[in-house]
PDB file of C-alpha atoms and ligand atoms in Angstrom:
ATOM      1  CA  UNK A 145     -66.172 -70.682  64.043  1.00 94.00           C
ATOM      2  CA  UNK A 146     -65.835 -72.054  60.503  1.00 96.00           C
ATOM      3  CA  UNK A 147     -63.740 -74.983  59.368  1.00 97.00           C
ATOM      4  CA  UNK A 148     -61.436 -74.881  56.352  1.00 97.00           C
ATOM      5  CA  UNK A 149     -58.832 -77.329  55.122  1.00 96.00           C
ATOM      6  CA  UNK A 150     -56.397 -78.462  52.494  1.00 97.00           C
ATOM      7  CA  UNK A 151     -57.038 -81.791  50.765  1.00 98.00           C
ATOM      8  CA  UNK A 152     -54.232 -83.623  49.023  1.00 97.00           C
ATOM      9  CA  UNK A 153     -51.880 -86.549  49.351  1.00 97.00           C
ATOM     10  CA  UNK A 154     -49.418 -86.030  50.901  1.00 94.00           C
ATOM     11  CA  UNK A 155     -50.243 -82.763  52.699  1.00 93.00           C
ATOM     12  CA  UNK A 156     -47.563 -82.786  55.405  1.00 86.00           C
ATOM     13  CA  UNK A 157     -45.210 -80.200  53.870  1.00 81.00           C
ATOM     14  CA  UNK A 158     -47.865 -77.758  52.717  1.00 86.00           C
ATOM     15  CA  UNK A 159     -47.506 -74.030  53.351  1.00 92.00           C
ATOM     16  CA  UNK A 160     -51.300 -73.503  53.188  1.00 91.00           C
ATOM     17  CA  UNK A 161     -51.966 -74.162  56.857  1.00 93.00           C
ATOM     18  CA  UNK A 162     -49.185 -71.786  57.958  1.00 94.00           C
ATOM     19  CA  UNK A 163     -50.479 -68.990  55.714  1.00 96.00           C
ATOM     20  CA  UNK A 164     -54.141 -69.396  56.616  1.00 96.00           C
ATOM     21  CA  UNK A 165     -53.550 -69.800  60.354  1.00 95.00           C
ATOM     22  CA  UNK A 166     -51.520 -66.569  60.335  1.00 97.00           C
ATOM     23  CA  UNK A 167     -54.269 -64.769  58.385  1.00 97.00           C
ATOM     24  CA  UNK A 168     -56.950 -65.937  60.865  1.00 97.00           C
ATOM     25  CA  UNK A 169     -54.740 -64.828  63.791  1.00 97.00           C
ATOM     26  CA  UNK A 170     -54.068 -61.347  62.372  1.00 98.00           C
ATOM     27  CA  UNK A 171     -57.721 -60.848  61.397  1.00 97.00           C
ATOM     28  CA  UNK A 172     -58.826 -62.124  64.817  1.00 97.00           C
ATOM     29  CA  UNK A 173     -61.026 -64.812  63.275  1.00 97.00           C
ATOM     30  CA  UNK A 174     -61.822 -67.957  65.304  1.00 97.00           C
ATOM     31  CA  UNK A 175     -61.704 -70.285  62.274  1.00 97.00           C
ATOM     32  CA  UNK A 176     -59.821 -73.578  62.034  1.00 96.00           C
ATOM     33  CA  UNK A 177     -57.629 -74.787  59.134  1.00 96.00           C
ATOM     34  CA  UNK A 178     -56.835 -78.487  58.849  1.00 96.00           C
ATOM     35  CA  UNK A 179     -54.465 -80.499  56.688  1.00 96.00           C
ATOM     36  CA  UNK A 180     -56.594 -83.382  55.398  1.00 97.00           C
ATOM     37  CA  UNK A 181     -54.754 -86.319  53.868  1.00 97.00           C
ATOM     38  CA  UNK A 182     -57.126 -87.764  51.246  1.00 98.00           C
ATOM     39  CA  UNK A 183     -55.967 -90.558  48.956  1.00 98.00           C
ATOM     40  CA  UNK A 184     -57.188 -90.648  45.354  1.00 97.00           C
ATOM     41  CA  UNK A 185     -59.602 -93.541  46.081  1.00 97.00           C
ATOM     42  CA  UNK A 186     -61.027 -91.696  49.130  1.00 98.00           C
ATOM     43  CA  UNK A 187     -61.865 -88.440  47.321  1.00 98.00           C
ATOM     44  CA  UNK A 188     -65.497 -89.300  46.412  1.00 98.00           C
ATOM     45  CA  UNK A 189     -66.366 -90.373  49.957  1.00 98.00           C
ATOM     46  CA  UNK A 190     -64.643 -87.292  51.423  1.00 98.00           C
ATOM     47  CA  UNK A 191     -66.419 -84.841  49.092  1.00 97.00           C
ATOM     48  CA  UNK A 192     -69.831 -86.341  49.984  1.00 95.00           C
ATOM     49  CA  UNK A 193     -69.304 -85.370  53.628  1.00 92.00           C
ATOM     50  CA  UNK A 194     -67.375 -82.133  52.968  1.00 96.00           C
ATOM     51  CA  UNK A 195     -70.384 -80.059  54.109  1.00 94.00           C
ATOM     52  CA  UNK A 196     -68.722 -79.742  57.535  1.00 95.00           C
ATOM     53  CA  UNK A 197     -66.229 -77.396  55.877  1.00 98.00           C
ATOM     54  CA  UNK A 198     -66.929 -73.855  54.615  1.00 98.00           C
ATOM     55  CA  UNK A 199     -64.112 -74.123  52.118  1.00 98.00           C
ATOM     56  CA  UNK A 200     -61.251 -76.258  50.925  1.00 98.00           C
ATOM     57  CA  UNK A 201     -57.945 -75.737  49.226  1.00 97.00           C
ATOM     58  CA  UNK A 202     -56.979 -78.519  46.865  1.00 97.00           C
ATOM     59  CA  UNK A 203     -53.545 -79.808  45.969  1.00 96.00           C
ATOM     60  CA  UNK A 204     -51.898 -82.751  44.191  1.00 94.00           C
ATOM     61  CA  UNK A 205     -53.330 -85.243  43.225  1.00 96.00           C
ATOM     62  CA  UNK A 206     -56.908 -83.857  43.361  1.00 98.00           C
ATOM     63  CA  UNK A 207     -56.793 -80.553  41.428  1.00 97.00           C
ATOM     64  CA  UNK A 208     -58.412 -82.080  38.323  1.00 97.00           C
ATOM     65  CA  UNK A 209     -60.397 -85.019  39.742  1.00 98.00           C
ATOM     66  CA  UNK A 210     -62.190 -82.868  42.364  1.00 98.00           C
ATOM     67  CA  UNK A 211     -64.087 -81.176  39.509  1.00 98.00           C
ATOM     68  CA  UNK A 212     -66.281 -84.297  39.226  1.00 98.00           C
ATOM     69  CA  UNK A 213     -67.696 -83.550  42.707  1.00 98.00           C
ATOM     70  CA  UNK A 214     -68.477 -79.837  42.216  1.00 98.00           C
ATOM     71  CA  UNK A 215     -71.706 -78.098  41.152  1.00 98.00           C
ATOM     72  CA  UNK A 216     -70.128 -75.090  39.480  1.00 98.00           C
ATOM     73  CA  UNK A 217     -66.763 -73.706  38.289  1.00 98.00           C
ATOM     74  CA  UNK A 218     -65.389 -70.177  38.028  1.00 98.00           C
ATOM     75  CA  UNK A 219     -64.296 -69.002  34.582  1.00 96.00           C
ATOM     76  CA  UNK A 220     -60.612 -69.477  35.475  1.00 97.00           C
ATOM     77  CA  UNK A 221     -61.135 -73.004  36.819  1.00 98.00           C
ATOM     78  CA  UNK A 222     -63.146 -73.874  33.708  1.00 97.00           C
ATOM     79  CA  UNK A 223     -60.377 -72.586  31.429  1.00 97.00           C
ATOM     80  CA  UNK A 224     -57.489 -74.213  33.303  1.00 97.00           C
ATOM     81  CA  UNK A 225     -59.405 -77.450  33.947  1.00 97.00           C
ATOM     82  CA  UNK A 226     -58.113 -77.568  37.522  1.00 97.00           C
ATOM     83  CA  UNK A 227     -59.308 -76.310  40.914  1.00 98.00           C
ATOM     84  CA  UNK A 228     -57.343 -75.187  43.968  1.00 97.00           C
ATOM     85  CA  UNK A 229     -60.179 -73.629  45.999  1.00 98.00           C
ATOM     86  CA  UNK A 230     -63.693 -74.916  46.729  1.00 98.00           C
ATOM     87  CA  UNK A 231     -66.313 -72.690  48.342  1.00 98.00           C
ATOM     88  CA  UNK A 232     -68.919 -74.798  50.114  1.00 98.00           C
ATOM     89  CA  UNK A 233     -72.387 -73.363  50.690  1.00 96.00           C
ATOM     90  CA  UNK A 234     -75.580 -75.098  49.573  1.00 95.00           C
ATOM     91  CA  UNK A 235     -73.594 -75.777  46.375  1.00 97.00           C
ATOM     92  CA  UNK A 236     -69.900 -76.446  45.892  1.00 98.00           C
ATOM     93  CA  UNK A 237     -68.094 -74.022  43.567  1.00 98.00           C
ATOM     94  CA  UNK A 238     -64.532 -74.545  42.335  1.00 98.00           C
ATOM     95  CA  UNK A 239     -62.012 -71.775  41.640  1.00 98.00           C
ATOM     96  CA  UNK A 240     -58.407 -71.645  40.469  1.00 98.00           C
ATOM     97  CA  UNK A 241     -56.377 -68.834  42.049  1.00 98.00           C
ATOM     98  CA  UNK A 242     -52.879 -69.936  40.922  1.00 97.00           C
ATOM     99  CA  UNK A 243     -52.881 -67.779  37.800  1.00 98.00           C
ATOM    100  CA  UNK A 244     -54.145 -64.647  39.524  1.00 98.00           C
ATOM    101  CA  UNK A 245     -51.589 -65.321  42.279  1.00 98.00           C
ATOM    102  CA  UNK A 246     -48.832 -65.051  39.664  1.00 98.00           C
ATOM    103  CA  UNK A 247     -50.312 -61.858  38.201  1.00 98.00           C
ATOM    104  CA  UNK A 248     -50.629 -60.262  41.658  1.00 98.00           C
ATOM    105  CA  UNK A 249     -46.990 -61.165  42.440  1.00 98.00           C
ATOM    106  CA  UNK A 250     -45.964 -59.360  39.232  1.00 98.00           C
ATOM    107  CA  UNK A 251     -48.162 -56.369  40.139  1.00 98.00           C
ATOM    108  CA  UNK A 252     -46.549 -56.198  43.562  1.00 96.00           C
ATOM    109  CA  UNK A 253     -43.297 -55.435  41.704  1.00 95.00           C
ATOM    110  CA  UNK A 254     -45.118 -52.823  39.557  1.00 96.00           C
ATOM    111  CA  UNK A 255     -45.110 -55.149  36.549  1.00 97.00           C
ATOM    112  CA  UNK A 256     -48.274 -55.047  34.425  1.00 98.00           C
ATOM    113  CA  UNK A 257     -48.392 -58.123  32.156  1.00 97.00           C
ATOM    114  CA  UNK A 258     -50.620 -56.402  29.575  1.00 97.00           C
ATOM    115  CA  UNK A 259     -48.762 -56.150  26.262  1.00 97.00           C
ATOM    116  CA  UNK A 260     -45.595 -57.690  27.771  1.00 98.00           C
ATOM    117  CA  UNK A 261     -43.696 -60.475  26.014  1.00 98.00           C
ATOM    118  CA  UNK A 262     -43.658 -63.302  28.532  1.00 98.00           C
ATOM    119  CA  UNK A 263     -41.559 -66.430  28.082  1.00 98.00           C
ATOM    120  CA  UNK A 264     -42.851 -69.265  30.270  1.00 98.00           C
ATOM    121  CA  UNK A 265     -40.581 -72.259  30.847  1.00 98.00           C
ATOM    122  CA  UNK A 266     -42.563 -75.466  31.446  1.00 98.00           C
ATOM    123  CA  UNK A 267     -45.904 -76.945  30.418  1.00 98.00           C
ATOM    124  CA  UNK A 268     -47.012 -78.712  33.606  1.00 96.00           C
ATOM    125  CA  UNK A 269     -49.807 -77.814  36.021  1.00 94.00           C
ATOM    126  CA  UNK A 270     -48.269 -74.538  37.230  1.00 96.00           C
ATOM    127  CA  UNK A 271     -47.460 -73.343  33.700  1.00 97.00           C
ATOM    128  CA  UNK A 272     -51.011 -74.156  32.594  1.00 97.00           C
ATOM    129  CA  UNK A 273     -52.594 -72.092  35.385  1.00 97.00           C
ATOM    130  CA  UNK A 274     -50.438 -69.025  34.792  1.00 98.00           C
ATOM    131  CA  UNK A 275     -50.637 -69.150  30.986  1.00 98.00           C
ATOM    132  CA  UNK A 276     -54.427 -68.896  30.895  1.00 98.00           C
ATOM    133  CA  UNK A 277     -54.413 -65.979  33.330  1.00 98.00           C
ATOM    134  CA  UNK A 278     -51.579 -64.180  31.522  1.00 98.00           C
ATOM    135  CA  UNK A 279     -53.497 -64.640  28.251  1.00 97.00           C
ATOM    136  CA  UNK A 280     -56.582 -63.057  29.869  1.00 96.00           C
ATOM    137  CA  UNK A 281     -54.374 -60.170  31.082  1.00 97.00           C
ATOM    138  CA  UNK A 282     -53.266 -59.463  27.490  1.00 97.00           C
ATOM    139  CA  UNK A 283     -49.654 -60.723  27.656  1.00 98.00           C
ATOM    140  CA  UNK A 284     -47.849 -61.958  24.520  1.00 98.00           C
ATOM    141  CA  UNK A 285     -46.911 -65.514  25.356  1.00 98.00           C
ATOM    142  CA  UNK A 286     -44.294 -68.093  24.424  1.00 98.00           C
ATOM    143  CA  UNK A 287     -43.945 -71.518  26.041  1.00 98.00           C
ATOM    144  CA  UNK A 288     -40.608 -73.348  26.134  1.00 98.00           C
ATOM    145  CA  UNK A 289     -40.822 -76.924  27.347  1.00 98.00           C
ATOM    146  CA  UNK A 290     -38.383 -79.844  27.469  1.00 97.00           C
ATOM    147  CA  UNK A 291     -41.014 -82.109  25.903  1.00 97.00           C
ATOM    148  CA  UNK A 292     -41.868 -79.831  23.025  1.00 96.00           C
ATOM    149  CA  UNK A 293     -45.135 -81.582  22.099  1.00 97.00           C
ATOM    150  CA  UNK A 294     -46.564 -80.916  25.566  1.00 98.00           C
ATOM    151  CA  UNK A 295     -45.794 -77.232  25.105  1.00 98.00           C
ATOM    152  CA  UNK A 296     -47.412 -77.216  21.656  1.00 98.00           C
ATOM    153  CA  UNK A 297     -50.517 -78.912  23.084  1.00 98.00           C
ATOM    154  CA  UNK A 298     -50.772 -76.372  25.909  1.00 98.00           C
ATOM    155  CA  UNK A 299     -50.284 -73.461  23.504  1.00 98.00           C
ATOM    156  CA  UNK A 300     -53.107 -74.733  21.291  1.00 98.00           C
ATOM    157  CA  UNK A 301     -55.381 -75.303  24.292  1.00 98.00           C
ATOM    158  CA  UNK A 302     -54.869 -71.664  25.405  1.00 97.00           C
ATOM    159  CA  UNK A 303     -55.483 -70.483  21.823  1.00 97.00           C
ATOM    160  CA  UNK A 304     -58.663 -72.598  21.473  1.00 97.00           C
ATOM    161  CA  UNK A 305     -60.170 -71.427  24.754  1.00 96.00           C
ATOM    162  CA  UNK A 306     -59.117 -67.754  24.824  1.00 95.00           C
ATOM    163  CA  UNK A 307     -58.525 -66.936  21.142  1.00 95.00           C
ATOM    164  CA  UNK A 308     -55.060 -65.666  22.070  1.00 95.00           C
ATOM    165  CA  UNK A 309     -52.103 -66.910  20.092  1.00 95.00           C
ATOM    166  CA  UNK A 310     -49.292 -68.591  22.053  1.00 98.00           C
ATOM    167  CA  UNK A 311     -45.958 -69.676  20.529  1.00 97.00           C
ATOM    168  CA  UNK A 312     -44.311 -72.911  21.602  1.00 98.00           C
ATOM    169  CA  UNK A 313     -40.692 -73.967  21.343  1.00 97.00           C
ATOM    170  CA  UNK A 314     -38.220 -76.458  22.715  1.00 95.00           C
ATOM    171  CA  UNK A 315     -36.263 -75.716  25.892  1.00 96.00           C
ATOM    172  CA  UNK A 316     -32.855 -75.781  24.245  1.00 95.00           C
ATOM    173  CA  UNK A 317     -30.035 -73.274  24.430  1.00 95.00           C
ATOM    174  CA  UNK A 318     -30.366 -71.957  20.882  1.00 95.00           C
ATOM    175  CA  UNK A 319     -34.138 -71.368  21.039  1.00 95.00           C
ATOM    176  CA  UNK A 320     -33.827 -69.905  24.537  1.00 97.00           C
ATOM    177  CA  UNK A 321     -31.131 -67.453  23.487  1.00 97.00           C
ATOM    178  CA  UNK A 322     -33.308 -65.992  20.723  1.00 96.00           C
ATOM    179  CA  UNK A 323     -36.516 -65.988  22.800  1.00 98.00           C
ATOM    180  CA  UNK A 324     -34.896 -64.316  25.826  1.00 98.00           C
ATOM    181  CA  UNK A 325     -33.585 -61.477  23.665  1.00 97.00           C
ATOM    182  CA  UNK A 326     -37.214 -60.787  22.678  1.00 97.00           C
ATOM    183  CA  UNK A 327     -38.779 -61.259  26.115  1.00 98.00           C
ATOM    184  CA  UNK A 328     -39.706 -58.696  28.791  1.00 98.00           C
ATOM    185  CA  UNK A 329     -40.548 -61.280  31.459  1.00 98.00           C
ATOM    186  CA  UNK A 330     -39.094 -64.767  31.988  1.00 98.00           C
ATOM    187  CA  UNK A 331     -40.995 -67.164  34.254  1.00 98.00           C
ATOM    188  CA  UNK A 332     -39.621 -70.513  35.347  1.00 98.00           C
ATOM    189  CA  UNK A 333     -42.598 -72.857  35.776  1.00 98.00           C
ATOM    190  CA  UNK A 334     -40.485 -76.022  35.560  1.00 98.00           C
ATOM    191  CA  UNK A 335     -39.315 -77.811  38.688  1.00 96.00           C
ATOM    192  CA  UNK A 336     -35.659 -77.246  37.718  1.00 98.00           C
ATOM    193  CA  UNK A 337     -33.710 -75.726  40.612  1.00 98.00           C
ATOM    194  CA  UNK A 338     -35.993 -77.105  43.313  1.00 96.00           C
ATOM    195  CA  UNK A 339     -34.499 -78.553  46.520  1.00 94.00           C
ATOM    196  CA  UNK A 340     -32.520 -80.875  46.703  1.00 95.00           C
ATOM    197  CA  UNK A 341     -31.197 -79.928  43.239  1.00 97.00           C
ATOM    198  CA  UNK A 342     -30.750 -76.262  44.087  1.00 96.00           C
ATOM    199  CA  UNK A 343     -27.581 -75.931  42.016  1.00 97.00           C
ATOM    200  CA  UNK A 344     -29.528 -76.506  38.757  1.00 98.00           C
ATOM    201  CA  UNK A 345     -30.968 -73.767  36.568  1.00 98.00           C
ATOM    202  CA  UNK A 346     -33.126 -73.921  33.430  1.00 98.00           C
ATOM    203  CA  UNK A 347     -31.270 -70.954  31.841  1.00 98.00           C
ATOM    204  CA  UNK A 348     -27.548 -70.313  31.699  1.00 97.00           C
ATOM    205  CA  UNK A 349     -26.531 -67.001  33.320  1.00 98.00           C
ATOM    206  CA  UNK A 350     -24.896 -65.719  30.119  1.00 98.00           C
ATOM    207  CA  UNK A 351     -28.316 -65.780  28.383  1.00 98.00           C
ATOM    208  CA  UNK A 352     -29.847 -63.328  30.870  1.00 98.00           C
ATOM    209  CA  UNK A 353     -29.826 -59.553  30.432  1.00 98.00           C
ATOM    210  CA  UNK A 354     -30.521 -56.757  32.923  1.00 98.00           C
ATOM    211  CA  UNK A 355     -33.736 -55.590  31.214  1.00 97.00           C
ATOM    212  CA  UNK A 356     -35.563 -58.832  32.028  1.00 98.00           C
ATOM    213  CA  UNK A 357     -37.969 -59.360  34.900  1.00 98.00           C
ATOM    214  CA  UNK A 358     -37.249 -62.902  36.110  1.00 98.00           C
ATOM    215  CA  UNK A 359     -39.780 -64.825  38.175  1.00 98.00           C
ATOM    216  CA  UNK A 360     -39.263 -68.327  39.538  1.00 98.00           C
ATOM    217  CA  UNK A 361     -42.261 -70.364  40.699  1.00 98.00           C
ATOM    218  CA  UNK A 362     -39.914 -72.652  42.620  1.00 97.00           C
ATOM    219  CA  UNK A 363     -39.935 -71.399  46.233  1.00 95.00           C
ATOM    220  CA  UNK A 364     -37.625 -73.895  47.908  1.00 94.00           C
ATOM    221  CA  UNK A 365     -34.931 -72.558  47.965  1.00 96.00           C
ATOM    222  CA  UNK A 366     -36.352 -69.052  48.242  1.00 96.00           C
ATOM    223  CA  UNK A 367     -33.565 -67.653  46.065  1.00 97.00           C
ATOM    224  CA  UNK A 368     -33.037 -70.241  43.346  1.00 98.00           C
ATOM    225  CA  UNK A 369     -29.884 -70.405  41.258  1.00 98.00           C
ATOM    226  CA  UNK A 370     -31.844 -68.735  38.426  1.00 98.00           C
ATOM    227  CA  UNK A 371     -32.891 -65.831  40.680  1.00 98.00           C
ATOM    228  CA  UNK A 372     -29.374 -65.439  42.087  1.00 98.00           C
ATOM    229  CA  UNK A 373     -27.895 -65.322  38.558  1.00 98.00           C
ATOM    230  CA  UNK A 374     -30.610 -62.870  37.473  1.00 98.00           C
ATOM    231  CA  UNK A 375     -29.993 -60.617  40.478  1.00 98.00           C
ATOM    232  CA  UNK A 376     -26.261 -60.600  39.734  1.00 98.00           C
ATOM    233  CA  UNK A 377     -26.934 -59.671  36.103  1.00 98.00           C
ATOM    234  CA  UNK A 378     -29.120 -56.765  37.268  1.00 98.00           C
ATOM    235  CA  UNK A 379     -32.617 -58.115  36.485  1.00 98.00           C
ATOM    236  CA  UNK A 380     -35.681 -57.459  38.652  1.00 98.00           C
ATOM    237  CA  UNK A 381     -36.460 -60.749  40.388  1.00 98.00           C
ATOM    238  CA  UNK A 382     -39.612 -62.239  41.929  1.00 98.00           C
ATOM    239  CA  UNK A 383     -39.454 -65.396  44.052  1.00 98.00           C
ATOM    240  CA  UNK A 384     -41.975 -68.244  44.154  1.00 98.00           C
ATOM    241  CA  UNK A 385     -43.364 -67.236  47.542  1.00 98.00           C
ATOM    242  CA  UNK A 386     -44.951 -64.247  45.796  1.00 97.00           C
ATOM    243  CA  UNK A 387     -47.324 -66.442  43.776  1.00 98.00           C
ATOM    244  CA  UNK A 388     -47.796 -68.891  46.635  1.00 97.00           C
ATOM    245  CA  UNK A 389     -48.949 -66.199  49.048  1.00 98.00           C
ATOM    246  CA  UNK A 390     -51.080 -64.324  46.517  1.00 98.00           C
ATOM    247  CA  UNK A 391     -52.933 -67.489  45.420  1.00 98.00           C
ATOM    248  CA  UNK A 392     -53.659 -68.143  49.113  1.00 97.00           C
ATOM    249  CA  UNK A 393     -54.728 -64.525  49.634  1.00 98.00           C
ATOM    250  CA  UNK A 394     -57.103 -64.714  46.655  1.00 98.00           C
ATOM    251  CA  UNK A 395     -58.523 -67.930  48.023  1.00 98.00           C
ATOM    252  CA  UNK A 396     -59.249 -66.158  51.357  1.00 97.00           C
ATOM    253  CA  UNK A 397     -61.002 -63.333  49.500  1.00 98.00           C
ATOM    254  CA  UNK A 398     -63.232 -65.926  47.832  1.00 98.00           C
ATOM    255  CA  UNK A 399     -63.898 -68.045  50.920  1.00 97.00           C
ATOM    256  CA  UNK A 400     -64.328 -65.292  53.510  1.00 96.00           C
ATOM    257  CA  UNK A 401     -64.722 -62.035  51.604  1.00 95.00           C
ATOM    258  CA  UNK A 402     -61.926 -60.505  53.705  1.00 94.00           C
ATOM    259  CA  UNK A 403     -58.880 -58.454  52.707  1.00 96.00           C
ATOM    260  CA  UNK A 404     -56.013 -60.828  53.590  1.00 97.00           C
ATOM    261  CA  UNK A 405     -52.875 -59.671  55.478  1.00 98.00           C
ATOM    262  CA  UNK A 406     -50.527 -60.522  52.583  1.00 98.00           C
ATOM    263  CA  UNK A 407     -47.294 -59.246  54.185  1.00 98.00           C
ATOM    264  CA  UNK A 408     -47.868 -61.253  57.382  1.00 98.00           C
ATOM    265  CA  UNK A 409     -48.774 -64.362  55.367  1.00 98.00           C
ATOM    266  CA  UNK A 410     -45.543 -64.013  53.405  1.00 98.00           C
ATOM    267  CA  UNK A 411     -43.518 -63.606  56.586  1.00 98.00           C
ATOM    268  CA  UNK A 412     -45.076 -66.782  58.049  1.00 97.00           C
ATOM    269  CA  UNK A 413     -44.262 -68.792  54.899  1.00 97.00           C
ATOM    270  CA  UNK A 414     -40.683 -67.515  54.667  1.00 97.00           C
ATOM    271  CA  UNK A 415     -40.133 -68.331  58.328  1.00 95.00           C
ATOM    272  CA  UNK A 416     -41.530 -71.859  57.859  1.00 93.00           C
ATOM    273  CA  UNK A 417     -39.314 -72.385  54.778  1.00 92.00           C
ATOM    274  CA  UNK A 418     -36.212 -71.451  56.724  1.00 89.00           C
ATOM    275  CA  UNK A 419     -37.050 -73.874  59.621  1.00 83.00           C
TER     276      UNK A 419
HETATM  277  N1  NAP B 575     -45.053 -70.660  43.660  1.00 68.18           N
HETATM  278  C1  NAP B 575     -46.184 -71.326  43.575  1.00 68.18           C
HETATM  279  O1  NAP B 575     -47.239 -70.891  44.059  1.00 68.18           O
HETATM  280  C2  NAP B 575     -46.218 -72.623  42.837  1.00 68.18           C
HETATM  281  C3  NAP B 575     -47.437 -73.201  42.453  1.00 68.18           C
HETATM  282  C4  NAP B 575     -47.408 -74.407  41.752  1.00 68.18           C
HETATM  283  C5  NAP B 575     -46.194 -75.003  41.459  1.00 68.18           C
HETATM  284  N2  NAP B 575     -45.031 -74.413  41.856  1.00 68.18           N
HETATM  285  C6  NAP B 575     -43.721 -74.996  41.522  1.00 68.18           C
HETATM  286  O2  NAP B 575     -43.631 -75.026  40.120  1.00 68.18           O
HETATM  287  C7  NAP B 575     -42.857 -76.172  39.703  1.00 68.18           C
HETATM  288  C8  NAP B 575     -43.647 -76.945  38.655  1.00 68.18           C
HETATM  289  O3  NAP B 575     -44.815 -77.503  39.251  1.00 68.18           O
HETATM  290  P1  NAP B 575     -45.922 -78.272  38.394  1.00 68.18           P
HETATM  291  O4  NAP B 575     -47.018 -78.591  39.316  1.00 68.18           O
HETATM  292  O5  NAP B 575     -46.232 -77.549  37.136  1.00 68.18           O
HETATM  293  O6  NAP B 575     -45.130 -79.624  38.030  1.00 68.18           O
HETATM  294  P2  NAP B 575     -45.426 -80.629  36.811  1.00 68.18           P
HETATM  295  O7  NAP B 575     -46.850 -80.568  36.400  1.00 68.18           O
HETATM  296  O8  NAP B 575     -44.832 -81.928  37.230  1.00 68.18           O
HETATM  297  O9  NAP B 575     -44.537 -80.032  35.588  1.00 68.18           O
HETATM  298  C9  NAP B 575     -43.138 -80.038  35.655  1.00 68.18           C
HETATM  299  C10 NAP B 575     -42.560 -79.202  34.509  1.00 68.18           C
HETATM  300  O10 NAP B 575     -41.148 -79.136  34.705  1.00 68.18           O
HETATM  301  C11 NAP B 575     -40.475 -79.630  33.545  1.00 68.18           C
HETATM  302  N3  NAP B 575     -39.238 -80.297  33.963  1.00 68.18           N
HETATM  303  C12 NAP B 575     -39.090 -81.178  34.989  1.00 68.18           C
HETATM  304  N4  NAP B 575     -37.784 -81.562  35.072  1.00 68.18           N
HETATM  305  C13 NAP B 575     -37.124 -80.912  34.084  1.00 68.18           C
HETATM  306  C14 NAP B 575     -35.763 -80.886  33.648  1.00 68.18           C
HETATM  307  N5  NAP B 575     -34.821 -81.612  34.271  1.00 68.18           N
HETATM  308  N6  NAP B 575     -35.435 -80.098  32.605  1.00 68.18           N
HETATM  309  C15 NAP B 575     -36.381 -79.348  31.974  1.00 68.18           C
HETATM  310  N7  NAP B 575     -37.675 -79.323  32.324  1.00 68.18           N
HETATM  311  C16 NAP B 575     -38.050 -80.104  33.375  1.00 68.18           C
HETATM  312  C17 NAP B 575     -41.466 -80.600  32.914  1.00 68.18           C
HETATM  313  O11 NAP B 575     -41.131 -80.759  31.547  1.00 68.18           O
HETATM  314  P3  NAP B 575     -41.645 -82.054  30.692  1.00 68.18           P
HETATM  315  O12 NAP B 575     -43.027 -81.701  30.228  1.00 68.18           O
HETATM  316  O13 NAP B 575     -40.664 -82.169  29.602  1.00 68.18           O
HETATM  317  O14 NAP B 575     -41.628 -83.218  31.658  1.00 68.18           O
HETATM  318  C18 NAP B 575     -42.778 -79.829  33.127  1.00 68.18           C
HETATM  319  O15 NAP B 575     -42.904 -78.799  32.180  1.00 68.18           O
HETATM  320  C19 NAP B 575     -42.570 -76.951  40.983  1.00 68.18           C
HETATM  321  O16 NAP B 575     -41.278 -76.632  41.443  1.00 68.18           O
HETATM  322  C20 NAP B 575     -43.599 -76.454  41.977  1.00 68.18           C
HETATM  323  O17 NAP B 575     -43.137 -76.497  43.314  1.00 68.18           O
HETATM  324  C21 NAP B 575     -45.022 -73.238  42.538  1.00 68.18           C
END
């Protein structure tokens, strides 16, 4: 039996435990998965004794600060500057599977990001993780963020580290209208539309067109206002559980070297969300 866990603060509402417990059950593995509430000031002490665990998932507020306690980083974690998975053997290695989770969710809908024009709304932690991965996949990227300077900074960080050019613009109606006409894929990586403000959307319905693939990283509600509008317009839509489950699945591949039961993990998350 191996022990795994999620560290964060708070960790009560996390979907990680549900997903991993279901994966262990389906794969008939005896492992345990714990939710470990670790405050910022407790992180150093916790990481010193983390050898009891074979692996950890990491969430807010530790995704960046945990790096100070690791021996090694994967290329993705190094690029993004944040970690969501730690493999613990004689050394501790940090990974970031959020970006690949997004790419796998696109692939599941037969969407290959290579050469696609992708408009990403937002410049926070989630946007950062997916932008680096989409750049590595060969997508043509534009960031639209409410605070334009943050978007510009993120675009130049991606350019500096990957050599791939990323455009940045404000998240206003006029810029959005022009950018959406150009885009193949629209990804909402802002928190707009998240429960309890489920009636909000970052993009007015009249700006959408049926040729777009629309993905929302917000997964509560499962069908956001943006996704509902997009479905009604005739777009292909991908909900936030896609990325959530695929980042967890990738983390299991890293920690255990197993092929995760993605469909069952998704079912467990969707059922938990509708509790
Ligand atoms: N599906 C998944 O696996 C997954 C993974 C991670 C995150 N998420 C979801 O993704 C969302 C973003 O998470 P995060 O960690 O990136 O959060 P974050 O770091 O706090 O960033 C929030 C982003 O949303 C923008 N924003 C917030 N309120 C806005 C508003 N009223 N109008 C326009 N823009 C607004 C912010 O713009 P400013 O820069 O202007 O403040 C910023 O770009 C959350 O809903 C989270 O649950 C999903």
